[in-house]
Coordinates of C-alpha atoms and ligand atoms in Angstrom, one line a residue:
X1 CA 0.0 0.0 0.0
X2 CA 1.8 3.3 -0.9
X3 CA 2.3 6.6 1.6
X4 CA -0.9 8.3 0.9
X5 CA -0.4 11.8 0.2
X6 CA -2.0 14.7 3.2
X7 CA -3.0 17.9 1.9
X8 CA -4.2 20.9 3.1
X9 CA -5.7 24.5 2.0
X10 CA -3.4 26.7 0.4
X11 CA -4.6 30.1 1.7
X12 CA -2.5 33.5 1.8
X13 CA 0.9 32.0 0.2
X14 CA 1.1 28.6 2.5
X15 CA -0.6 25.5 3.7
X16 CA -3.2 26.0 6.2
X17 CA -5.1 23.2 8.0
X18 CA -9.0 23.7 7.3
X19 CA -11.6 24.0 10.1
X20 CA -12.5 20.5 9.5
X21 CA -11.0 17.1 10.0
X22 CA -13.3 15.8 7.4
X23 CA -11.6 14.5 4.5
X24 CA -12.1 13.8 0.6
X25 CA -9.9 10.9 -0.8
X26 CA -8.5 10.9 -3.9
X27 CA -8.0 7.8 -5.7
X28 CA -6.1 6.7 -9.4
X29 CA -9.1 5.4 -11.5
X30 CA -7.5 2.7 -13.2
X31 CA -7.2 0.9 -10.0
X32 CA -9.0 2.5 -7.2
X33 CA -6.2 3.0 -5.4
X34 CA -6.3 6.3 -2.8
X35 CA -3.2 7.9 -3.0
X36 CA -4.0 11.4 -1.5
X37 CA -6.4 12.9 0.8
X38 CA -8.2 16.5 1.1
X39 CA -9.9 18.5 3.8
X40 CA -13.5 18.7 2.9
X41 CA -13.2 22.4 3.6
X42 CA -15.9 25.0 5.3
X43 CA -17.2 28.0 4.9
X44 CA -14.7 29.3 7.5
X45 CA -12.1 28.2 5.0
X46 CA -13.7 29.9 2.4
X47 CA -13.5 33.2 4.5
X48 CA -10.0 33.2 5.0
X49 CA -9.7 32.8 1.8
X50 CA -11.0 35.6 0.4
X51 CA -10.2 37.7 3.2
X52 CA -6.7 37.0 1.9
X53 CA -7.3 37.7 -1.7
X54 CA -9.3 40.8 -0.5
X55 CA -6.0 42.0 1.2
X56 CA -3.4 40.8 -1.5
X57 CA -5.5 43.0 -4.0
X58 CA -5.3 45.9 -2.0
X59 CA -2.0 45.8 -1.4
X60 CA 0.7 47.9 -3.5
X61 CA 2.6 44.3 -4.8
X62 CA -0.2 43.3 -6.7
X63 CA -3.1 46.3 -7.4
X64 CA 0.2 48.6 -7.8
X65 CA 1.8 46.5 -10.4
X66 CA 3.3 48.2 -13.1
X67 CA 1.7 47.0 -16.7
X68 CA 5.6 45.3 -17.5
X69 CA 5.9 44.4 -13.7
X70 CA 2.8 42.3 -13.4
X71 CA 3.8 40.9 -17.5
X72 CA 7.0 40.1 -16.3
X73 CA 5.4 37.9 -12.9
X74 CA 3.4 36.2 -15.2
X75 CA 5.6 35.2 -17.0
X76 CA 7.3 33.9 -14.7
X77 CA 4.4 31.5 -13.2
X78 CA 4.4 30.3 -17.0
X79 CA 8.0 29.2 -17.1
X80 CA 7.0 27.8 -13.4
X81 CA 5.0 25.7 -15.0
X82 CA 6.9 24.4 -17.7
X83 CA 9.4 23.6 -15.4
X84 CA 7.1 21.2 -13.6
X85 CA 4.5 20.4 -16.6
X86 CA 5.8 16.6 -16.6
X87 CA 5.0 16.5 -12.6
X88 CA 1.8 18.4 -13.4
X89 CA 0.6 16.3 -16.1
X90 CA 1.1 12.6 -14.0
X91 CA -0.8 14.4 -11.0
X92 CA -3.5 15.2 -13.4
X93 CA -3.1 11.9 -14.3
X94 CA -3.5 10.2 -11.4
X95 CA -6.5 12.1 -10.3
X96 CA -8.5 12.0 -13.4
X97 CA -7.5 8.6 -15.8
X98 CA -6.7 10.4 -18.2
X99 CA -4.1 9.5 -20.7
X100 CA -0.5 10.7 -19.6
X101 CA -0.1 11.8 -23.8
X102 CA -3.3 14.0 -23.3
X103 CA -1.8 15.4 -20.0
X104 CA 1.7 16.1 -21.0
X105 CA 0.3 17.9 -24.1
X106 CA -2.2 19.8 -22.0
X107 CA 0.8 20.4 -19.4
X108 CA 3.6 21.3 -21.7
X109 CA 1.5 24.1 -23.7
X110 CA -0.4 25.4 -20.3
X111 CA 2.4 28.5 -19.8
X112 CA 1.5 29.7 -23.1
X113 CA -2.2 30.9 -21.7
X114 CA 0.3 32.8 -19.0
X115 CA 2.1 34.4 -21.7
X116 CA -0.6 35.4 -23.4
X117 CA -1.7 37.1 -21.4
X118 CA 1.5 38.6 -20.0
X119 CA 1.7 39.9 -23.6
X120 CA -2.1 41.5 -23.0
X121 CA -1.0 43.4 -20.2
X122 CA 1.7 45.4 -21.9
X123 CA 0.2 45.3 -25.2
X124 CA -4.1 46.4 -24.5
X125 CA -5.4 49.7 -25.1
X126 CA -8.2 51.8 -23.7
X127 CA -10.4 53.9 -25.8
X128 CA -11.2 57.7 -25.9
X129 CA -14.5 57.9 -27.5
X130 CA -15.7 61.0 -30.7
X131 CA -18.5 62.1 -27.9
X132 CA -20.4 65.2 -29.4
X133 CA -18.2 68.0 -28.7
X134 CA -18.6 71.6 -29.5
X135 CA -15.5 73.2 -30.3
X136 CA -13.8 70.3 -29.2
X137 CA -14.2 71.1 -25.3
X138 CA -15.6 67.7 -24.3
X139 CA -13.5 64.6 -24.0
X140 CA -14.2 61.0 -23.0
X141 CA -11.8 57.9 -22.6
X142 CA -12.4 54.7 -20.9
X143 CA -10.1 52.9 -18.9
X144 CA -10.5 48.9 -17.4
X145 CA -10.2 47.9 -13.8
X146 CA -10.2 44.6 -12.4
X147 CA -13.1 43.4 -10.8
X148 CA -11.7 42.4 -8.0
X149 CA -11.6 39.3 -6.1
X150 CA -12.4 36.4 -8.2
X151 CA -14.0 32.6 -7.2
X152 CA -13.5 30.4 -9.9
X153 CA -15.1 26.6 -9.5
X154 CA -13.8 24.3 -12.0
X155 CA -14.7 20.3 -12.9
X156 CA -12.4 17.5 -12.9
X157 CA -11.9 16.8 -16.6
X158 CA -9.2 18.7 -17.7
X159 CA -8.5 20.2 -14.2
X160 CA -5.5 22.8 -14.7
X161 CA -6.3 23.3 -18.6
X162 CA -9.6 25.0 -17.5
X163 CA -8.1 27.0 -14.3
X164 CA -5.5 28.6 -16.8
X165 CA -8.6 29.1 -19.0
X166 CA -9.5 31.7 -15.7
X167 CA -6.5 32.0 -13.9
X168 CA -4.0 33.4 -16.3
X169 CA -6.4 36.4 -17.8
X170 CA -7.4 36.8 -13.7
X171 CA -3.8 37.8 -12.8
X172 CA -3.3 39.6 -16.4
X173 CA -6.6 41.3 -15.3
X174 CA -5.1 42.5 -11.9
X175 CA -7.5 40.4 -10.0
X176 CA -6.9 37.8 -7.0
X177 CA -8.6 34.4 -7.4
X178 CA -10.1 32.1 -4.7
X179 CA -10.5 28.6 -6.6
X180 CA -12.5 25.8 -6.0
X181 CA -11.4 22.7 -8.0
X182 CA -13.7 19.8 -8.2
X183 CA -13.4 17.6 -5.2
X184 CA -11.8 14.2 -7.3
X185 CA -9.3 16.3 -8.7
X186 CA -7.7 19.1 -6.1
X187 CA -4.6 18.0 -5.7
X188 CA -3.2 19.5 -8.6
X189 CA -4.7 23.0 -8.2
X190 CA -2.8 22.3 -4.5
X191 CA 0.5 21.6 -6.0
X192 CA 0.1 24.5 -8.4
X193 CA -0.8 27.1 -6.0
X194 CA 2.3 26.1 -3.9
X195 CA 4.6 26.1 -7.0
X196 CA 3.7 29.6 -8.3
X197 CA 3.8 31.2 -4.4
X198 CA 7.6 29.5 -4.0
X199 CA 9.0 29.5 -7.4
X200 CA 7.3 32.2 -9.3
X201 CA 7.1 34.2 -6.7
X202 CA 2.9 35.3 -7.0
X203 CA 2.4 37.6 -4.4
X204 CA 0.9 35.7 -1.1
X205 CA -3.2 35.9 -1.2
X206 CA -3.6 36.0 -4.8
X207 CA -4.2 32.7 -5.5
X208 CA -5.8 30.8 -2.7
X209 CA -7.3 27.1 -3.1
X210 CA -9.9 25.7 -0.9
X211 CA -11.2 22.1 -1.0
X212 CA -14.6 20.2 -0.2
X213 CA -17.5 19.9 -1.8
X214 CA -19.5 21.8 -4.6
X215 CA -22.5 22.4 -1.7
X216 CA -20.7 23.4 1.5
X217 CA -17.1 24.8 -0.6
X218 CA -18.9 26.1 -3.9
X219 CA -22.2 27.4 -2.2
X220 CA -19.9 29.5 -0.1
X221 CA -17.9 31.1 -2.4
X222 CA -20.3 32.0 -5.0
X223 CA -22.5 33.6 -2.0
X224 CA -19.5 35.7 -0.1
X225 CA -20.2 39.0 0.1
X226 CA -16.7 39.8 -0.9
X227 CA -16.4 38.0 -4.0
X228 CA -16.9 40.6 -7.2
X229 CA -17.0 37.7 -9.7
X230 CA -17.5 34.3 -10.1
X231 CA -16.2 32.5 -13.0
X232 CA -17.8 28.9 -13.4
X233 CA -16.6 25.8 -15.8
X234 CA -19.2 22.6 -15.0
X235 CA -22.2 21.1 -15.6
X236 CA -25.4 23.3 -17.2
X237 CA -27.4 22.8 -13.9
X238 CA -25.2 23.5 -11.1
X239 CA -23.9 26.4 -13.8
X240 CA -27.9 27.2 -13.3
X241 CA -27.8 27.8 -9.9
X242 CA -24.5 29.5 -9.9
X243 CA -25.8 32.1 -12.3
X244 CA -28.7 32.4 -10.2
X245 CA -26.7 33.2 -6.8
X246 CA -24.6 35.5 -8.8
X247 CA -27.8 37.5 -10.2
X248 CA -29.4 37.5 -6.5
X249 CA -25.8 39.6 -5.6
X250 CA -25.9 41.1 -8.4
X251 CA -22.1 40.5 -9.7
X252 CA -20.7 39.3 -13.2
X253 CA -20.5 35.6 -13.6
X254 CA -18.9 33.7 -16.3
X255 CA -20.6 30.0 -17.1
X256 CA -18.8 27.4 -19.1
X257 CA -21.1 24.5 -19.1
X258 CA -22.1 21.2 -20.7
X259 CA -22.4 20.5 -24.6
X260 CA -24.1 17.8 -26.9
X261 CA -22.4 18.8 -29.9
X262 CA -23.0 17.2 -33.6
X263 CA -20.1 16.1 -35.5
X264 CA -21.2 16.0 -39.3
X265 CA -20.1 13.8 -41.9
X266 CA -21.4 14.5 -45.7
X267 CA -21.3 12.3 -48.6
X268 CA -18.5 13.5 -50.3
X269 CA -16.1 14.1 -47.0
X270 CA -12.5 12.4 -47.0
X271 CA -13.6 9.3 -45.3
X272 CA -10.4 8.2 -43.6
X273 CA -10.2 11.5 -42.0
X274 CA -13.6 11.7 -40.7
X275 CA -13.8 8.8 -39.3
X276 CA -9.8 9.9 -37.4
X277 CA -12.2 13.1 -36.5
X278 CA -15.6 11.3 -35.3
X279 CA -13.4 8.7 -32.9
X280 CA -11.4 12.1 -32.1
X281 CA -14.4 13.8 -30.8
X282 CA -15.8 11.1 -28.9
X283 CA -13.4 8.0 -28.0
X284 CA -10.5 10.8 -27.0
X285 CA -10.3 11.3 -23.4
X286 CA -12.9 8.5 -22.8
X287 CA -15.4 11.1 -24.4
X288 CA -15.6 13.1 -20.8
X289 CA -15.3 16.2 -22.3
X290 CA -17.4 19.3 -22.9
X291 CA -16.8 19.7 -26.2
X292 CA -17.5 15.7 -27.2
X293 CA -18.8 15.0 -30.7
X294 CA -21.6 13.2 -29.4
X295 CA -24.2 13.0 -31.4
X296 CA -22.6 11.6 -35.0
X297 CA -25.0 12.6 -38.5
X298 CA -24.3 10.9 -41.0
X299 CA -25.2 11.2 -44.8
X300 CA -27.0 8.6 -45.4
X301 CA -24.9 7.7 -48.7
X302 CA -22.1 7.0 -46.7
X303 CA -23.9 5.2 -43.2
X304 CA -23.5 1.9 -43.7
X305 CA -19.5 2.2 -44.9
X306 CA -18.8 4.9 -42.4
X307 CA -20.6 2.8 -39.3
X308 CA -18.4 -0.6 -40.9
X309 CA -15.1 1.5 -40.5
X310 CA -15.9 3.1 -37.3
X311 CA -17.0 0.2 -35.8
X312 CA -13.6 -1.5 -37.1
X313 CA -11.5 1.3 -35.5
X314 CA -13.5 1.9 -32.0
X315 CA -12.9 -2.0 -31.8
X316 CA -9.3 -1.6 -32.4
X317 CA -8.7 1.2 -29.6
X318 CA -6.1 0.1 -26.8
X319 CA -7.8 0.2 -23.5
X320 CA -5.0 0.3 -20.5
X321 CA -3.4 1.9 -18.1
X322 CA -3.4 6.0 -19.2
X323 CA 0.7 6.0 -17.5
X324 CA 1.1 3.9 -20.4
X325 CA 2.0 6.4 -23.8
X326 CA 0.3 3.6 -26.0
X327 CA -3.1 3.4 -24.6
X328 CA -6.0 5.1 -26.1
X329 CA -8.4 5.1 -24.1
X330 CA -8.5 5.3 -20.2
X331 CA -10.8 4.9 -17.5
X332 CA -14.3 6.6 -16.9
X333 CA -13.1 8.8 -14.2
X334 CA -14.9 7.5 -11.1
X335 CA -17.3 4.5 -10.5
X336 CA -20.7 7.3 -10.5
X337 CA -19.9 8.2 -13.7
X338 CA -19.0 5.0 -15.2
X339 CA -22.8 3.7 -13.6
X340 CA -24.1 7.0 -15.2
X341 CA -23.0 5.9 -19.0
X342 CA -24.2 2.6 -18.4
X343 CA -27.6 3.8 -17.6
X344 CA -27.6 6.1 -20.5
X345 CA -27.0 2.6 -22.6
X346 CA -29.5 0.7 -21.3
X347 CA -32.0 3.6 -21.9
X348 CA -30.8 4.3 -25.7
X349 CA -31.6 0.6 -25.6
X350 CA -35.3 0.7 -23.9
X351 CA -36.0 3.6 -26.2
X352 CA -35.3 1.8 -30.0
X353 CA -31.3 2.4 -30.8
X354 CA -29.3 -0.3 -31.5
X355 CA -25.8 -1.1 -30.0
X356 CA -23.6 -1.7 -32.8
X357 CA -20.5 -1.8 -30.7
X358 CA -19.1 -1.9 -26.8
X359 CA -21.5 -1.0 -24.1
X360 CA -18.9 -3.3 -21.9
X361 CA -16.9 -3.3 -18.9
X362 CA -13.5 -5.3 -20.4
X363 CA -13.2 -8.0 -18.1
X364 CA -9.2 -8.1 -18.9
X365 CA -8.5 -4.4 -16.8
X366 CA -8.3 -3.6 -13.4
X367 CA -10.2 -1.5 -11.4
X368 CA -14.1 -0.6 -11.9
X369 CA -14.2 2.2 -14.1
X370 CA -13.5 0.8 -18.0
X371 CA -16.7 1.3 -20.6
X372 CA -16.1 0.0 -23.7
X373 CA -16.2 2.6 -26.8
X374 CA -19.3 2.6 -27.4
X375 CA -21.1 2.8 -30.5
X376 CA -25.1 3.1 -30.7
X377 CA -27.3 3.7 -34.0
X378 CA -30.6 4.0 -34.9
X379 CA -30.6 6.7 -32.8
X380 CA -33.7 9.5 -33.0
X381 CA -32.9 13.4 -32.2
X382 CA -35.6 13.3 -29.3
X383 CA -34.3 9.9 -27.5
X384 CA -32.5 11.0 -24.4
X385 CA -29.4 10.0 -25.4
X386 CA -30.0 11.8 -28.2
X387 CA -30.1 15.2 -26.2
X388 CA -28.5 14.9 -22.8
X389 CA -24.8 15.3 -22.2
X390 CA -24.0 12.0 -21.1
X391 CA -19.9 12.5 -20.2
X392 CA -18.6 9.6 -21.6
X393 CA -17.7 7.3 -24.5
X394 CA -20.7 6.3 -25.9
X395 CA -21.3 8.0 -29.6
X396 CA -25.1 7.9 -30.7
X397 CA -25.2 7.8 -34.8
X398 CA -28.3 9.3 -37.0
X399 CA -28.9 9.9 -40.2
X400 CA -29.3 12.5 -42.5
X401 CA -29.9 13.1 -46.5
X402 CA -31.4 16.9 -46.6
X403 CA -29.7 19.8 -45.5
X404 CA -32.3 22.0 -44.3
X405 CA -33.3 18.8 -42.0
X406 CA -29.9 18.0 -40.8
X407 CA -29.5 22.3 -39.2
X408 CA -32.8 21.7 -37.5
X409 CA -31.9 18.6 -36.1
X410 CA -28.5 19.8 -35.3
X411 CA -29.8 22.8 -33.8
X412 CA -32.7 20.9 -31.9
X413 CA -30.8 20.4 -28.9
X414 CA -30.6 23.0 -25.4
X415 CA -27.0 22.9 -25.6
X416 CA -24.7 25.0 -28.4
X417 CA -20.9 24.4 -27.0
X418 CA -19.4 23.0 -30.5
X419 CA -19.7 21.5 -34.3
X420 CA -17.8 19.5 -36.2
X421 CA -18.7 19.4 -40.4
X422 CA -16.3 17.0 -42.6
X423 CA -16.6 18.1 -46.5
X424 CA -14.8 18.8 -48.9
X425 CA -16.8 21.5 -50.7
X426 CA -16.0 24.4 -48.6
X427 CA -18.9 26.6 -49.6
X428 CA -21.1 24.0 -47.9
X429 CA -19.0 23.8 -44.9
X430 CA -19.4 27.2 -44.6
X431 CA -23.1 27.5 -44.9
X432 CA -23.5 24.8 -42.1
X433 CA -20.9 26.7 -39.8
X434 CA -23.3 29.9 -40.6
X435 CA -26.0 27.7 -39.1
X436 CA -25.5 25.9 -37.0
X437 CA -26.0 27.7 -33.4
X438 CA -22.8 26.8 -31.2
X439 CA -19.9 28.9 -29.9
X440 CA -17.0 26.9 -31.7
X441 CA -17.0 24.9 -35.1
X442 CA -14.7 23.1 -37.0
X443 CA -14.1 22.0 -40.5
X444 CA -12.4 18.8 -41.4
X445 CA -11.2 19.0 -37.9
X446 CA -12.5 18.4 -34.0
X447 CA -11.3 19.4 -30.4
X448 CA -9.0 22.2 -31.1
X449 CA -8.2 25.1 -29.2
X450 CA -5.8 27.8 -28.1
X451 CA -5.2 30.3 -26.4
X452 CA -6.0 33.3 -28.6
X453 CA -9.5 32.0 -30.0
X454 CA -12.4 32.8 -27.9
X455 CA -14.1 30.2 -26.2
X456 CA -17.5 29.1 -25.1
X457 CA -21.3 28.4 -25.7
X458 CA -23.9 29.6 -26.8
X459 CA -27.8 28.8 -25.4
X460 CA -27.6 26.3 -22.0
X461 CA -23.6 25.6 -23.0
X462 CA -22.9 29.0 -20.9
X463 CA -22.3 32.6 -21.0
X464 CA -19.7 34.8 -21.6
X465 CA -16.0 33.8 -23.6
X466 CA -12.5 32.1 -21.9
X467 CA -9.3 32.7 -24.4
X468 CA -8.3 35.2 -26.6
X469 CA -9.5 38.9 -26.0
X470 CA -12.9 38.2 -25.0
X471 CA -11.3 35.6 -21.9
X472 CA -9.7 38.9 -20.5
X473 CA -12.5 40.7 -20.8
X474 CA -14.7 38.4 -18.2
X475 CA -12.1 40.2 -15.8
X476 CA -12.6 43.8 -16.3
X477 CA -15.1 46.5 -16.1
X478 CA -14.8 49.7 -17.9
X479 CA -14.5 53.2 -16.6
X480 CA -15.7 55.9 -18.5
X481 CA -14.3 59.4 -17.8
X482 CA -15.4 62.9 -19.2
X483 CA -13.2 66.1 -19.3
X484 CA -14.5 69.3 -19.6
X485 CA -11.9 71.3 -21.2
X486 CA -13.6 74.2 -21.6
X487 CA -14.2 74.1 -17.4
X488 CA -17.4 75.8 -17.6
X489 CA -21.0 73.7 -16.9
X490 CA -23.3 75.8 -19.2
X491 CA -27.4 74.2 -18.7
X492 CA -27.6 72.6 -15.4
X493 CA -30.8 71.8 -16.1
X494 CA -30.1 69.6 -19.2
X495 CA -28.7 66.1 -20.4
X496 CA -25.3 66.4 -21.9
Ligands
LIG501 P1 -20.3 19.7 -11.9 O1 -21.1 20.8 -12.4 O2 -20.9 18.5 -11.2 O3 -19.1 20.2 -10.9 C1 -18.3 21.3 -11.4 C2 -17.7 22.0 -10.1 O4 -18.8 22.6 -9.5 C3 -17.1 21.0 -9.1 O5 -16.0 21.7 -8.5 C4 -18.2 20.8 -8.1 O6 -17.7 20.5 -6.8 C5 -18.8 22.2 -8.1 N1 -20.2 22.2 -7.6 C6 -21.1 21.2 -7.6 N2 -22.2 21.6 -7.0 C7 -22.0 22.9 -6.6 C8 -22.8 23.9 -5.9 N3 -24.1 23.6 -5.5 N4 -22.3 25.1 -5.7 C9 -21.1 25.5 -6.2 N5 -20.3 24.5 -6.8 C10 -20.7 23.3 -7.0 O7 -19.4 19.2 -13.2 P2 -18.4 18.0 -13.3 O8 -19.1 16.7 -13.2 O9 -17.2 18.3 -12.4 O10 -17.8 18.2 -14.8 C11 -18.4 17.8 -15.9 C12 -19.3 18.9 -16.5 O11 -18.4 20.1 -16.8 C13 -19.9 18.5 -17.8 O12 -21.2 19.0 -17.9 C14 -19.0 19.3 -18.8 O13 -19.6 19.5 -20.1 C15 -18.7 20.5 -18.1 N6 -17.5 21.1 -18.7 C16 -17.7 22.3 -19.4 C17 -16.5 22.8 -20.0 C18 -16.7 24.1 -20.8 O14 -15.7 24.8 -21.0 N7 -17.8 24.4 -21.4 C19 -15.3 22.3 -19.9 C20 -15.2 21.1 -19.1 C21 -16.3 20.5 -18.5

């Protein structure tokens, strides 16, 4: 049995014990093995943690920053964390299930969101706006201040991708951040926190992380009264009631929630690469992701070669241990999830689909979280499976010969996260991309992104944009300021 691993709360630049002596465990999904433990935090926790971010924004070594200063700190947590990406990426590893190759790539390109960033500070620009001026005696420019302190709650599928999603535009911002990562996956927000208040040298209090649970932890953080933003990446109904605590205090809140997005295969696509994109979008990172190509349409020209193929390839997909570099597919990420896609089989089943491949647990891996890749067909836009994100890899396949029929039914659905449209006539690819109502799309390709290209949902897949200039945004709020050059109010008794 190996040492298993005690953390605490990392508040105000150090380890701090929590309140509690209640504990989460965290265990390695391939084999169930607990290999570190948590305090399942309190709201007390939660208040000295934001009483420390109130402070460390106040204070002249972070709010005082000089635009190069604070560019040059941040730049400095990103070369932090290349340093340590390969430690990084097997914590994330461990935590999650998720391949060590997915990890390491996530891990070894997160400093580039820091440097970004670190480039936006030096490099943005406020405005001064052509107001109506007579003779040129009015002026008006608009400067951008930091909201303040920030509590971000993030999920446990890609756990530090999605906190640099927040984190790195937060600090750019001038904010201070009180995170809440998700409670099977908080050991590497932990070890981050501790490497950017050692090695990068972060000023102490501006990024704080607490543990526990999403209802004791996340409830009080979104409801402190001195939290000026909340910034949420999870599911669309615990996003719900984020969004609605946020409106009840009336402060910003940024929502990055679920998806059921359709990956789209036409007649006269490049087969071989469609079918590397349709087992991209849903068989890659055992399909627990946001942005999963869940719901496959296919021309129905092409269904019966493409669903041969497919079937062929899914079947072919190394299932293993995700330390390994030449497995393919890992572990669901915890038993309750793993029970969750089964259940979402056996209803596509009660409700007319067909399972044309997987479905299984493989009875030659350790552990109780492997599914099968699963493919399902027949499958109707309004069967469940068919319009609830389900988090797991399980692709349900439906037909399509008209256009006009294949927007509605791609559109037919609450969420609008992402697209995928393989063809090789690009006017048509970009008349579906015009369409089709979701907040990214791609052509001949699936589950990219950066961190210069805005990011995020539209309808129940959230509000608001991560990445790129619209992720810095979610950080801000604008001043406007008017000069009176001439110095002399003429109407009191008027607008303007
Ligand atoms: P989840 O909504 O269950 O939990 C997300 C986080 O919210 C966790 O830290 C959890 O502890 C916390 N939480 C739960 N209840 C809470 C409450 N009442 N108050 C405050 N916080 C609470 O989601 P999950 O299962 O961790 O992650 C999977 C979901 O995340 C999927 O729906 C997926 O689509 C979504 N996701 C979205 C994106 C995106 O960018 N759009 C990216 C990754 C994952």
């Amino acid at each position: 049995m190996p040492d298993i691993e005690k953390y605490d709360q990392f508040i105000d630049g150090e380890f701090a014990p929590s309140e509690s002596d209640d504990r989460a465990e965290v265990t390695f999904p391939y084999n169930g093995d607990t290999w570190a433990t948590v305090p399942l935090g309190t709201p007390d926790d939660v208040d000295r943690a934001v009483t420390a971010a109130r402070d460390a924004f106040e204070r002249d070594n972070w709010a005082g920053l000089q635009p190069s200063d604070r560019a040059a700190l941040i730049r400095d947590v990103a070369a932090v964390i290349d340093d340590h990406a390969n430690e990084l990426a097997e914590l994330e590893t461990r935590q999650n299930g998720k391949l060590i190759r997915e990890m390491s790539g996530q891990m070894n390109s997160l400093g580039d969101w820091f440097r970004y960033y670190a480039s936006e500070c030096e490099t943005r620009d406020g405005d001064t706006i052509p107001v109506e001026s007579k003779d040129g005696e009015m002026f008006n420019y608009v400067v951008e201040e930091p909201y303040g302190v920030v509590g971000a709650i993030t999920p446990w599928n890609s756990p530090l991708l999605l906190t640099a999603f927040k984190l790195a535009p937060a600090l750019a911002a001038g904010c201070t951040f009180v995170h809440k990562p998700s409670t099977q996956t908080p050991v590497s927000a932990l070890r981050l926190a501790e490497l950017l208040s050692d090695e990068a040298g972060l000023p102490d209090g501006v990024y704080n992380v607490i543990t526990g649970s999403g209802s004791t932890v996340g409830d009080a953080l979104i409801d402190h009264e001195d939290i000026d933003k909340v910034s949420f990446t999870g599911s669309t109904s615990v996003g719900r009631h984020i969004g609605k605590t946020a409106g009840e205090n009336l402060i910003p809140a940024s929502l990055e929630l679920g998806g059921k997005s359709p990956n789209i295969v036409f007649d006269d696509a490049n087969l071989d690469n469609a079918i590397n994109g349709v087992i991209k979008g849903i068989f890659a990172a055992t399909g627990q992701t946001c942005l999963a190509g869940s719901r496959v349409f296919l021309h129905e020209d092409i269904t019966d070669e493409f669903i041969d193929r497919f079937t062929d390839r899914a079947s072919d997909i190394t299932l293993g241990d995700p330390r390994d570099p030449e497995t393919e597919m890992g572990p669901v990420a915890f038993r309750e999830q793993w029970e969750t896609d089964r259940d979402y089989i056996r209803t596509a089943l009660e409700e007319g689909a067909t399972l044309q491949f997987g479905g299984e647990q493989p009875d030659d891996l350790p552990g109780q979280c492997f599914l099968e890749p699963t493919i399902l067909t027949d499958v109707e836009n309004n069967m469940t499976v068919a319009q609830e994100e389900i988090f797991g890899p399980i692709a349900s396949v439906l037909t399509f010969s008209d256009e006009d029929d294949l927007i509605e039914r791609a559109n037919d659905t609450d969420f609008g996260l992402a697209a995928g449209i393989w063809t090789e006539n690009f006017r048509k690819a970009h008349r579906i991309a015009d369409a089709i109502e979701a907040g990214t799309i791609w052509i001949n390709e699936y589950r990219t992104l950066t961190y210069n290209s805005p990011f995020g949902g539209y309808k129940d897949s959230g509000l608001g944009r991560e990445n790129g200039h619209e992720g810095l945004e979610e950080y801000l709020q604008t001043k406007s300021v008017w000069v009176d050059l001439a110095g002399e109010v003429k109407d009191p008794f008027k607008l303007g």
